[in-house]
Short mmCIF file of C-alpha atoms in Angstrom, two decimals:
data_model
loop_
_atom_site.label_atom_id
_atom_site.label_comp_id
_atom_site.label_asym_id
_atom_site.label_seq_id
_atom_site.Cartn_x
_atom_site.Cartn_y
_atom_site.Cartn_z
CA MET A 26 92.74 74.04 106.99
CA ARG A 27 92.92 75.47 110.50
CA PHE A 28 93.78 79.13 111.04
CA THR A 29 95.53 80.74 113.99
CA ALA A 30 93.88 83.68 115.76
CA GLY A 31 96.23 86.07 113.98
CA GLN A 32 95.38 84.60 110.59
CA LYS A 33 91.68 84.82 111.41
CA TYR A 34 92.05 88.50 112.26
CA LEU A 35 93.94 89.18 109.03
CA ARG A 36 91.28 87.38 106.97
CA LEU A 37 88.47 89.29 108.68
CA THR A 38 90.27 92.61 108.19
CA ILE A 39 90.61 91.93 104.46
CA PHE A 40 87.01 90.70 104.35
CA GLY A 41 85.91 93.96 106.00
CA ALA A 42 87.48 95.93 103.17
CA ILE A 43 85.74 93.82 100.54
CA VAL A 44 82.25 94.03 102.03
CA LEU A 45 82.47 97.66 103.13
CA ALA A 46 80.80 99.17 100.05
CA HIS A 47 78.13 96.46 100.00
CA SER A 48 77.24 96.90 103.66
CA PHE A 49 76.79 100.64 103.17
CA ALA A 50 74.87 100.35 99.91
CA PHE A 51 72.40 97.75 101.16
CA SER A 52 71.99 98.79 104.79
CA ALA A 53 68.49 99.43 106.13
CA PRO A 54 67.02 102.90 105.57
CA ALA A 55 67.87 105.37 108.32
CA THR A 56 65.25 106.62 110.72
CA ASN A 57 64.57 110.35 111.00
CA GLY A 58 66.84 110.58 114.05
CA GLU A 59 69.63 108.74 112.26
CA ASN A 60 69.38 111.20 109.36
CA LEU A 61 70.93 113.81 111.63
CA GLN A 62 73.89 111.60 112.54
CA VAL A 63 77.29 111.89 110.96
CA LYS A 64 79.69 109.33 112.41
CA ILE A 65 83.46 109.05 112.20
CA ALA A 66 84.00 105.61 110.66
CA ALA A 67 87.81 105.55 110.59
CA VAL A 68 90.85 107.71 111.24
CA GLN A 69 94.40 107.37 109.97
CA GLY A 70 97.20 109.62 111.19
CA LEU A 71 96.42 113.05 112.66
CA VAL A 72 92.66 113.66 112.65
CA GLU A 73 91.07 116.26 114.95
CA ILE A 74 87.64 117.66 115.73
CA SER A 75 86.45 120.97 117.13
CA ARG A 76 82.99 120.96 118.66
CA ASN A 77 80.42 123.68 117.94
CA GLY A 78 81.46 126.84 119.76
CA ALA A 79 84.85 125.49 120.85
CA THR A 80 88.17 127.05 119.87
CA ALA A 81 90.40 124.08 120.70
CA TRP A 82 90.96 120.95 118.61
CA GLN A 83 90.99 117.45 120.09
CA PRO A 84 91.90 114.01 118.68
CA ALA A 85 89.10 112.37 116.71
CA LEU A 86 88.01 108.83 117.57
CA THR A 87 86.18 106.22 115.54
CA ASN A 88 82.43 106.00 116.20
CA GLN A 89 82.26 109.60 117.44
CA VAL A 90 79.08 111.35 116.28
CA LEU A 91 79.46 114.80 114.73
CA HIS A 92 76.73 117.40 115.11
CA PRO A 93 75.90 120.58 113.15
CA PHE A 94 78.71 123.16 113.23
CA ASP A 95 81.28 120.64 114.50
CA ARG A 96 84.51 120.72 112.47
CA LEU A 97 86.90 117.95 111.49
CA ARG A 98 90.37 118.26 109.95
CA THR A 99 93.08 115.89 108.78
CA GLY A 100 96.81 116.50 108.92
CA LEU A 101 99.48 115.83 106.31
CA ASP A 102 99.63 112.15 105.29
CA SER A 103 96.40 111.59 107.23
CA ARG A 104 92.89 110.50 106.25
CA ALA A 105 89.44 110.00 107.73
CA ALA A 106 86.12 108.46 106.67
CA LEU A 107 82.63 109.52 107.67
CA LEU A 108 79.27 107.76 107.50
CA TRP A 109 76.25 109.85 106.60
CA SER A 110 73.18 108.18 108.21
CA GLY A 111 74.53 104.77 107.19
CA GLN A 112 73.75 105.47 103.53
CA SER A 113 76.71 107.52 102.31
CA VAL A 114 80.46 107.17 102.68
CA VAL A 115 82.70 110.25 102.73
CA PRO A 116 86.49 109.65 102.69
CA LEU A 117 88.55 112.77 103.45
CA GLY A 118 92.03 113.23 102.01
CA ALA A 119 95.10 114.72 103.69
CA ALA A 120 95.11 118.40 104.78
CA THR A 121 91.31 118.58 104.55
CA GLU A 122 88.92 120.52 106.78
CA ILE A 123 85.13 120.26 106.83
CA GLU A 124 82.23 121.63 108.86
CA ILE A 125 78.95 119.79 109.46
CA LEU A 126 75.92 121.87 108.50
CA PRO A 127 72.34 121.52 109.79
CA PRO A 128 69.76 119.98 107.44
CA ASN A 129 67.63 122.34 105.37
CA SER A 130 64.41 120.60 106.43
CA GLN A 131 63.17 117.78 108.65
CA ASP A 132 63.50 115.22 105.85
CA ASP A 133 66.98 116.29 104.77
CA GLU A 134 70.30 115.01 106.06
CA CYS A 135 73.06 117.20 107.45
CA GLY A 136 75.01 119.23 104.92
CA LEU A 137 78.76 119.60 104.56
CA HIS A 138 80.97 122.68 104.23
CA LEU A 139 84.28 121.82 102.57
CA VAL A 140 86.64 124.49 103.89
CA ARG A 141 89.74 123.12 102.15
CA GLY A 142 91.14 119.86 100.81
CA ILE A 143 89.50 116.96 98.98
CA ILE A 144 86.60 114.61 99.68
CA SER A 145 85.09 111.69 97.81
CA PHE A 146 81.34 111.19 98.16
CA PHE A 147 79.75 107.78 97.65
CA HIS A 148 76.03 108.49 98.00
CA ARG A 149 73.23 105.92 97.77
CA ASP A 150 70.34 107.66 99.56
CA GLN A 151 67.32 109.45 98.11
CA PRO A 152 68.21 112.13 95.52
CA GLY A 153 68.61 115.76 96.49
CA ARG A 154 68.85 115.28 100.25
CA ILE A 155 72.40 116.47 100.88
CA GLN A 156 73.98 119.79 99.98
CA ILE A 157 77.70 120.49 100.02
CA ILE A 158 79.09 124.02 99.95
CA THR A 159 82.49 125.66 99.63
CA ARG A 160 83.33 129.35 99.89
CA GLY A 161 82.45 129.89 96.24
CA ALA A 162 80.19 127.03 95.18
CA MET A 163 77.32 124.69 96.07
CA ALA A 164 76.70 121.07 95.01
CA GLY A 165 73.32 119.34 95.26
CA VAL A 166 73.57 115.55 95.48
CA GLU A 167 71.26 113.41 93.35
CA GLY A 168 72.25 109.83 94.18
CA THR A 169 75.81 109.93 92.95
CA GLU A 170 79.52 109.43 93.42
CA PHE A 171 81.85 112.37 92.97
CA VAL A 172 85.03 114.06 94.15
CA LEU A 173 85.10 117.67 95.35
CA ALA A 174 88.29 119.65 95.96
CA VAL A 175 89.09 123.18 97.17
CA ASN A 176 92.57 124.68 96.82
CA ASP A 177 94.26 127.57 98.63
CA GLU A 178 92.79 130.08 96.15
CA ASP A 179 89.25 128.87 96.96
CA THR A 180 88.89 127.34 93.50
CA THR A 181 86.38 124.48 93.66
CA THR A 182 86.70 121.49 91.32
CA LEU A 183 83.88 118.95 90.97
CA SER A 184 84.43 115.62 89.19
CA VAL A 185 81.41 113.30 88.80
CA ILE A 186 82.06 109.57 88.58
CA ASP A 187 78.45 108.36 88.60
CA GLY A 188 75.07 110.09 88.76
CA ARG A 189 74.14 113.77 88.70
CA VAL A 190 75.26 116.82 90.67
CA LYS A 191 73.91 120.34 90.30
CA PHE A 192 76.94 122.61 90.69
CA GLY A 193 76.92 126.40 90.81
CA ASN A 194 76.85 129.72 92.63
CA ALA A 195 75.20 133.13 92.30
CA ARG A 196 76.84 133.52 88.87
CA GLY A 197 75.28 130.41 87.33
CA SER A 198 74.98 126.64 87.58
CA VAL A 199 75.53 123.46 85.57
CA THR A 200 74.36 119.87 85.99
CA LEU A 201 77.17 117.35 85.65
CA THR A 202 76.85 113.62 85.05
CA ASN A 203 79.12 110.60 84.52
CA GLY A 204 82.69 111.51 83.56
CA GLN A 205 82.11 115.27 83.58
CA GLN A 206 84.09 117.91 85.47
CA ALA A 207 83.72 121.64 86.16
CA VAL A 208 85.65 124.32 88.02
CA ILE A 209 84.38 127.39 89.88
CA GLU A 210 86.82 130.17 90.65
CA LEU A 211 85.81 132.63 93.36
CA SER A 212 83.10 135.03 92.11
CA LYS A 213 83.02 133.38 88.66
CA PRO A 214 80.43 131.06 87.03
CA PRO A 215 81.18 127.35 86.66
CA ALA A 216 83.44 126.41 83.76
CA PRO A 217 83.16 122.89 82.28
CA MET A 218 86.48 121.09 81.91
CA PRO A 219 87.66 118.25 79.64
CA GLY A 220 86.97 114.69 80.74
CA PHE A 221 89.03 112.99 83.40
CA ILE A 222 90.12 109.43 84.27
CA ALA A 223 88.12 108.30 87.29
CA ASN A 224 90.63 105.68 88.45
CA ASN A 225 93.42 108.25 88.58
CA LEU A 226 91.21 110.72 90.40
CA LEU A 227 90.12 108.23 93.07
CA GLN A 228 93.53 106.71 93.69
CA TRP A 229 93.96 108.62 96.96
CA CYS A 230 90.85 107.12 98.56
CA PHE A 231 91.34 103.48 97.49
CA TYR A 232 94.26 102.98 99.87
CA TYR A 233 92.20 103.09 103.01
CA PRO A 234 91.86 100.71 105.99
CA ALA A 235 88.82 98.52 106.44
CA VAL A 236 86.00 99.93 108.55
CA LEU A 237 85.34 97.02 110.86
CA ASP A 238 84.24 96.97 114.50
CA PRO A 239 86.38 94.40 116.36
CA ALA A 240 83.47 93.89 118.77
CA ASP A 241 81.60 92.17 115.93
CA LEU A 242 84.30 89.49 115.53
CA GLN A 243 83.38 87.60 118.74
CA PHE A 244 86.91 86.49 119.67
CA THR A 245 87.31 84.05 122.54
CA PRO A 246 88.91 85.39 125.76
CA GLU A 247 92.17 83.66 124.79
CA GLU A 248 92.13 85.22 121.32
CA GLN A 249 91.39 88.64 122.78
CA LYS A 250 94.39 88.26 125.10
CA ASN A 251 96.69 87.13 122.31
CA LEU A 252 95.52 89.92 119.99
CA ALA A 253 95.39 92.69 122.61
CA ALA A 254 98.19 94.77 121.03
CA SER A 255 96.81 94.27 117.52
CA LEU A 256 93.26 95.22 118.53
CA ALA A 257 94.50 98.32 120.38
CA ALA A 258 96.39 99.49 117.29
CA TYR A 259 93.37 98.82 115.06
CA ARG A 260 91.02 100.83 117.32
CA ALA A 261 93.52 103.69 117.22
CA GLY A 262 93.36 103.67 113.41
CA ASN A 263 96.86 102.21 112.86
CA VAL A 264 96.08 99.23 110.62
CA PRO A 265 99.71 98.53 109.55
CA GLU A 266 100.71 98.25 113.21
CA ALA A 267 97.66 96.07 113.90
CA LEU A 268 98.70 93.67 111.16
CA SER A 269 102.34 93.62 112.29
CA GLN A 270 101.17 92.67 115.80
#
């Protein structure tokens, strides 16, 4: 069966979604320089960044590298995805704001400050190399997958899907593993919560566009011309428009 250029693009877009997790999980180990890199993998809707020391916000673009003390935020009905040194995937939900933190040591990766909102962390690097903080809590990653959320009252909720996370503050700490959840209210110790349904919890991050660089598709000049509008929409993060074109 022969496919048109549009059909080829659609197939490759779907293929990109299928192989995304595998490409991240089995990519080559990062070099020391790459450990310091946090890259914007995809944006959907209103996503903005504020560079270290800046007061203004500017539109975020795919493949931009974030450095320590840079901030990123998503608007309502908007999402973003970050790559942590090519080993970890961090989808951000709507109305979420984060700050990139410097690594604790030369061998560590950058940390993350979750100011508000919800993130899902899919981590496949060496244990204990990434720390995530909120106003009232800290989570130490040990090769795991979890969801972390902060509400308007600065209550932090950690839900572990796979692996282990040390979760606590100055009042105490707990170590959570598969299917466990805990909550930390401001200035209170962590409180374990009843079990949760992982599929329900992760529903918000499953509906996400493929992270695929069109430059890797090697279209012919004629295909690039025919797909110009579609490729432009895809690079801008508007996958539905890219498919409609």
